[in-house]
mmCIF file of C-alpha atoms in Angstrom:
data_model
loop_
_atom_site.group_PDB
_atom_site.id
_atom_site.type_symbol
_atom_site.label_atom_id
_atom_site.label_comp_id
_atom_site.label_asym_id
_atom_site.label_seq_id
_atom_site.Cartn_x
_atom_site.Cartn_y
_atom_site.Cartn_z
ATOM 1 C CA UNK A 17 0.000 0.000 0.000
ATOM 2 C CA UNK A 18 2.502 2.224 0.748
ATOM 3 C CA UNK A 19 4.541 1.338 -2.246
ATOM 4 C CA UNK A 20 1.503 2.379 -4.384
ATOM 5 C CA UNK A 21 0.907 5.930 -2.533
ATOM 6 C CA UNK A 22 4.881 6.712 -3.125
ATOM 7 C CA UNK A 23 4.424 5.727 -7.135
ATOM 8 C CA UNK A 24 1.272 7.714 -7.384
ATOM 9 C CA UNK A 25 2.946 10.776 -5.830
ATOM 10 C CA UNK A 26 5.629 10.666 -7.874
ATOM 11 C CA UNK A 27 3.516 9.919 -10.831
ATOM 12 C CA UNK A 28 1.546 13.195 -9.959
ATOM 13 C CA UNK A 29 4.518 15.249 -9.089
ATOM 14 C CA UNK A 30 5.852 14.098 -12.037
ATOM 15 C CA UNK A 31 3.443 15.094 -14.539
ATOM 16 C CA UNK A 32 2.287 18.236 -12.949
ATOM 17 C CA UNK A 33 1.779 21.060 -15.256
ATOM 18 C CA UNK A 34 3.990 24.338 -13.496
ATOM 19 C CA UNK A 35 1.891 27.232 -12.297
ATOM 20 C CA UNK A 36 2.499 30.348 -14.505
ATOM 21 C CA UNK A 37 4.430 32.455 -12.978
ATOM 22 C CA UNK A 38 2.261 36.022 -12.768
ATOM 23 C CA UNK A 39 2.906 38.755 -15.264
ATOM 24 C CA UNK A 40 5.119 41.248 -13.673
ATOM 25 C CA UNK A 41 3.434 45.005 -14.148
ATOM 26 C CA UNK A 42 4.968 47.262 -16.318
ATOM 27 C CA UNK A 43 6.909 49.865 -14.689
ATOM 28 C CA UNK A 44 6.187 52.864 -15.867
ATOM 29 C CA UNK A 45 8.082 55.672 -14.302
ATOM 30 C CA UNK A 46 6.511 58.340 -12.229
ATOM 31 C CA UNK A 47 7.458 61.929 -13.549
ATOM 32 C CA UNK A 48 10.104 63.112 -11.440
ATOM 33 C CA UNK A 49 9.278 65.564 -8.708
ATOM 34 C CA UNK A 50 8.877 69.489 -9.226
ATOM 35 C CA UNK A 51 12.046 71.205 -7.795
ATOM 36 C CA UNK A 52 10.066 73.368 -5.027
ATOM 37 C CA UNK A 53 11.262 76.920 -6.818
ATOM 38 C CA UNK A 54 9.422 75.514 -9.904
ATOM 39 C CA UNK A 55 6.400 74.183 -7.303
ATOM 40 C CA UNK A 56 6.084 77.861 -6.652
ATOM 41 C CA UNK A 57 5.876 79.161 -9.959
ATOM 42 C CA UNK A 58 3.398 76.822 -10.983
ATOM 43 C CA UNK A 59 0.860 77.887 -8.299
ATOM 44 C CA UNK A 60 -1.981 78.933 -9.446
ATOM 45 C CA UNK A 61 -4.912 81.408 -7.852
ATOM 46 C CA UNK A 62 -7.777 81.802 -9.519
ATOM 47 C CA UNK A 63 -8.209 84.848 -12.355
ATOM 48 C CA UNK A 64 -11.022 86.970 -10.724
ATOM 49 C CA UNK A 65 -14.056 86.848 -12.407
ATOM 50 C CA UNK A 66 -16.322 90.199 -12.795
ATOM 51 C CA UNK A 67 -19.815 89.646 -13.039
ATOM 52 C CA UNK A 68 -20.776 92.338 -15.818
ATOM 53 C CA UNK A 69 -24.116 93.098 -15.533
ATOM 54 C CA UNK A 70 -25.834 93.682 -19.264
ATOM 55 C CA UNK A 71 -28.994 96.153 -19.451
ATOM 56 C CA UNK A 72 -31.722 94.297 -22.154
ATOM 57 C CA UNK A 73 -32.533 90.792 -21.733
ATOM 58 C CA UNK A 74 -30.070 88.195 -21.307
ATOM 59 C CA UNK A 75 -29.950 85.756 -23.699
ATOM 60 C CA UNK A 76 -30.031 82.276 -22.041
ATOM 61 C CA UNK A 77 -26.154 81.292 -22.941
ATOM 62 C CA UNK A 78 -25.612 84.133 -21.076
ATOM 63 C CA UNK A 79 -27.735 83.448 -18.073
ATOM 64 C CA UNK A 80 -26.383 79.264 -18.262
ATOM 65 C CA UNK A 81 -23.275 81.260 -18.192
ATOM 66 C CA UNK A 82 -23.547 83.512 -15.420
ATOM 67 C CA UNK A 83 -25.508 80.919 -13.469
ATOM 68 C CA UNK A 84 -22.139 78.734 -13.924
ATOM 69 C CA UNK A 85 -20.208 81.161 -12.804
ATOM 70 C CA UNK A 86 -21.714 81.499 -9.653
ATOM 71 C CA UNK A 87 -19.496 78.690 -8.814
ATOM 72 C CA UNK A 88 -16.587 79.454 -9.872
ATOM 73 C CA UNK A 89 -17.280 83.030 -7.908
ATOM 74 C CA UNK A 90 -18.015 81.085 -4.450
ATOM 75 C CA UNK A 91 -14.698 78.421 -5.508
ATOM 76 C CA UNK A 92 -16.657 75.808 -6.242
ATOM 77 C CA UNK A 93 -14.518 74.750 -9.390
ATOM 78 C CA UNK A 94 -16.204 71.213 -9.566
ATOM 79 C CA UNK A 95 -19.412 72.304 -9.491
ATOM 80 C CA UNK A 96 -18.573 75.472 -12.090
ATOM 81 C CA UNK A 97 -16.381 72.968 -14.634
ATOM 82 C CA UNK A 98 -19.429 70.749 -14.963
ATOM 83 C CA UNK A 99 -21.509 73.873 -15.831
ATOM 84 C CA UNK A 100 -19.319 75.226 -17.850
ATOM 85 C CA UNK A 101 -18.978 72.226 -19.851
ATOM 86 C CA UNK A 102 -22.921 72.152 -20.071
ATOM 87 C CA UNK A 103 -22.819 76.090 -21.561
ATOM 88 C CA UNK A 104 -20.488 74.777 -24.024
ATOM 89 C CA UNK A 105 -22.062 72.198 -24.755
ATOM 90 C CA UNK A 106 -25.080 73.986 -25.354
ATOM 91 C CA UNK A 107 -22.727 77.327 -27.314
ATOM 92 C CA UNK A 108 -19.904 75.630 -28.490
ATOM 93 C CA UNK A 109 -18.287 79.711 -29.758
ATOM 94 C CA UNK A 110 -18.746 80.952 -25.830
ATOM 95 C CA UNK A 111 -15.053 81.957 -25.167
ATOM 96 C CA UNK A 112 -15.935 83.347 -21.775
ATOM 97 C CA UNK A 113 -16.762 79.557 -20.712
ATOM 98 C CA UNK A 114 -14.339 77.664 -22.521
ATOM 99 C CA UNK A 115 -11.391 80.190 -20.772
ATOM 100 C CA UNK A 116 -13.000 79.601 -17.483
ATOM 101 C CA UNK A 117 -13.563 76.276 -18.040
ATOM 102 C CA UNK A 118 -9.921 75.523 -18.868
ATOM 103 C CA UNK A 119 -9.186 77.497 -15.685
ATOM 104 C CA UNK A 120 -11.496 75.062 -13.846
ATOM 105 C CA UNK A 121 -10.048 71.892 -15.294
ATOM 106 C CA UNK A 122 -6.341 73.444 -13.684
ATOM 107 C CA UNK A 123 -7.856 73.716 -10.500
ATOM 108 C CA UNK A 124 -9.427 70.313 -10.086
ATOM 109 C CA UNK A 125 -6.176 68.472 -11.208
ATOM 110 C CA UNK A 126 -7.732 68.111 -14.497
ATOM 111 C CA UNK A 127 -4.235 69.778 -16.191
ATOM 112 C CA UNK A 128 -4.633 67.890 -19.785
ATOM 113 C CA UNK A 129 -8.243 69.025 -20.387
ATOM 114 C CA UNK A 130 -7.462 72.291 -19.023
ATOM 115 C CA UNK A 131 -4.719 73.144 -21.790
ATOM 116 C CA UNK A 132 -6.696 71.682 -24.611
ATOM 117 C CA UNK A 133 -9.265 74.122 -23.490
ATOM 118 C CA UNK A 134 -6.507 77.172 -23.075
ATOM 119 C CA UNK A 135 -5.574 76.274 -26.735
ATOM 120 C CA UNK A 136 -8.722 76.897 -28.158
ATOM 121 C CA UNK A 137 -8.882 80.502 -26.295
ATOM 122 C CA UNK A 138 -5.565 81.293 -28.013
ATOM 123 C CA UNK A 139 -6.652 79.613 -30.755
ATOM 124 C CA UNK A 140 -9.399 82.048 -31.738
ATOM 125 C CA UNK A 141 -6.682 85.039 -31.835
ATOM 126 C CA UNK A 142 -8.249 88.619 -31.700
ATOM 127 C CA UNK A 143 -11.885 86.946 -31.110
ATOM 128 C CA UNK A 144 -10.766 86.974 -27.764
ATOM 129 C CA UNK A 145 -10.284 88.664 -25.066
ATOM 130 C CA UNK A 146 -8.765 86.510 -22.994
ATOM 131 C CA UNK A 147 -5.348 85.268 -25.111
ATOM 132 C CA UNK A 148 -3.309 87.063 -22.454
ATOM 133 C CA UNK A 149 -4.328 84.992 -19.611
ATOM 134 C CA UNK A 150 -4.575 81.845 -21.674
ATOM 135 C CA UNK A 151 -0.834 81.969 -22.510
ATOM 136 C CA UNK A 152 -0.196 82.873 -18.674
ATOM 137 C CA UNK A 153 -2.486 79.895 -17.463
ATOM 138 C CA UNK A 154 -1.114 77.351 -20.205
ATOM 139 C CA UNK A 155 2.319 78.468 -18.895
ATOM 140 C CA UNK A 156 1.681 77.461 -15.902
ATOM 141 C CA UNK A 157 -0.103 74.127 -16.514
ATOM 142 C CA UNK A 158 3.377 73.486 -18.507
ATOM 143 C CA UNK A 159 5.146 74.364 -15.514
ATOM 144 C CA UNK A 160 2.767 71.417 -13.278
ATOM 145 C CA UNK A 161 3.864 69.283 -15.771
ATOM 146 C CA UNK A 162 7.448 70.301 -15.443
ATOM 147 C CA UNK A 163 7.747 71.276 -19.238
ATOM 148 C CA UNK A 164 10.036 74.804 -18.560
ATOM 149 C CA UNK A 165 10.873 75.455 -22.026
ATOM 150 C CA UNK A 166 7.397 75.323 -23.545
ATOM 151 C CA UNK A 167 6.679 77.638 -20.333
ATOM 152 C CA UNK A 168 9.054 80.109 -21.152
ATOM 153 C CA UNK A 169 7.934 80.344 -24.691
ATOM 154 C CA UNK A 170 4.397 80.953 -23.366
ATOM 155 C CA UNK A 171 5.713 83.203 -20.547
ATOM 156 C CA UNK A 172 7.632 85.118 -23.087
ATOM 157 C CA UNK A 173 4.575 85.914 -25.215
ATOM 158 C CA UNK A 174 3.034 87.058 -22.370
ATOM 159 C CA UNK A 175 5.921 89.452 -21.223
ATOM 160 C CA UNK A 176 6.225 91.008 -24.480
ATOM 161 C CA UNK A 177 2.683 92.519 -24.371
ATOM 162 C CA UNK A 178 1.563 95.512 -22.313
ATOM 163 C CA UNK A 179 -1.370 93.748 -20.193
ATOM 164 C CA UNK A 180 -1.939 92.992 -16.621
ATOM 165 C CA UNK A 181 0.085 89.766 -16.536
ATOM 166 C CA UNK A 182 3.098 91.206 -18.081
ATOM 167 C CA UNK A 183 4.763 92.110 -15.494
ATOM 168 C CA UNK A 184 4.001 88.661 -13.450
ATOM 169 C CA UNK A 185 4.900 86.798 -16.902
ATOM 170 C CA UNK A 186 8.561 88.846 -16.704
ATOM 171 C CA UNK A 187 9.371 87.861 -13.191
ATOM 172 C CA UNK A 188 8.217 84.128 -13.721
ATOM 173 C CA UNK A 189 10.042 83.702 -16.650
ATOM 174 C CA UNK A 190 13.664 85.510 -14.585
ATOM 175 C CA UNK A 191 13.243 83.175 -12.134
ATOM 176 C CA UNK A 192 12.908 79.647 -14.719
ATOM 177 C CA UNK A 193 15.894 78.183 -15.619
ATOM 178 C CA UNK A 194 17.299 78.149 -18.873
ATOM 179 C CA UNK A 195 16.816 74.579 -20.482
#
């Protein structure tokens, strides 16, 4: 009997099939840290928003609009990106809410949508009025994601005009090293 529970063992060790060894994850490797000086200059506050008030009716992308930016007024940035995204959705030419909601997307970590949505602000050139603090804000979304040279380039546009940021844009850019 026992002779017949050894061969069996070894018969079963013998023609066991080997256990696949788990897939190993792929590493991929985390971006490497800010340096804190460059922390810093990436910081961003919120661009103060003015609620303009408009004699004659309103029409009602502008009231979806201002209603979304009660939000953004009270820092609710969630709240005021998913708004925002409904205004465009519903006026797909509003620049006022795609710049704001690019702004929004920064704030909530959402730095990817946030400069596709800064793009199209710059994008639409003299249509406008916010191209100044697009190329400030998409400088420092670059700067989150620790691209300096593509946030000196946008820095730089931004220092060479006579705006409010251009003064802010100069010191940034003195302080980034050169790449």
């Amino acid at each position: 009997l026992a002779a017949a529970i050894f061969v069996g063992v070894v018969f079963v060790l013998a023609n066991r099939q080997p256990v696949p060894a788990a897939p190993q994850a792929a590493r991929v490797s985390a971006p490497a840290p800010l340096p804190p000086d460059i922390q810093l200059l990436a910081r961003m506050d919120p661009p103060a928003y003015d609620a303009q008030t408009l004699r004659g009716a309103e029409s009602a992308s502008a009231r979806r609009f201002h209603d979304a930016m009660a939000s953004y007024a009270a820092r609710d940035f969630v709240t005021a990106r998913d708004a925002l995204r409904k205004v465009l959705d519903a006026d797909p030419s509003s620049l006022d809410a795609r710049y704001f909601l690019g702004i929004c997307h920064l704030l909530t970590g959402g730095i990817e949508p946030g400069i596709d949505e800064l793009r199209k602000v710059i994008d639409a050139g003299s249509a406008s009025p916010y191209v100044e603090e697009a190329h400030f804000y998409l400088a420092k979304a670059y700067l989150k994601q620790g691209k300096v040279r593509e946030a000196r380039e946008k820095f730089g546009k931004v220092a060479a005009q006579t705006g409010d940021l251009s003064q802010p844009a100069s010191e940034i850019l003195n302080r980034l090293p050169v790449q």
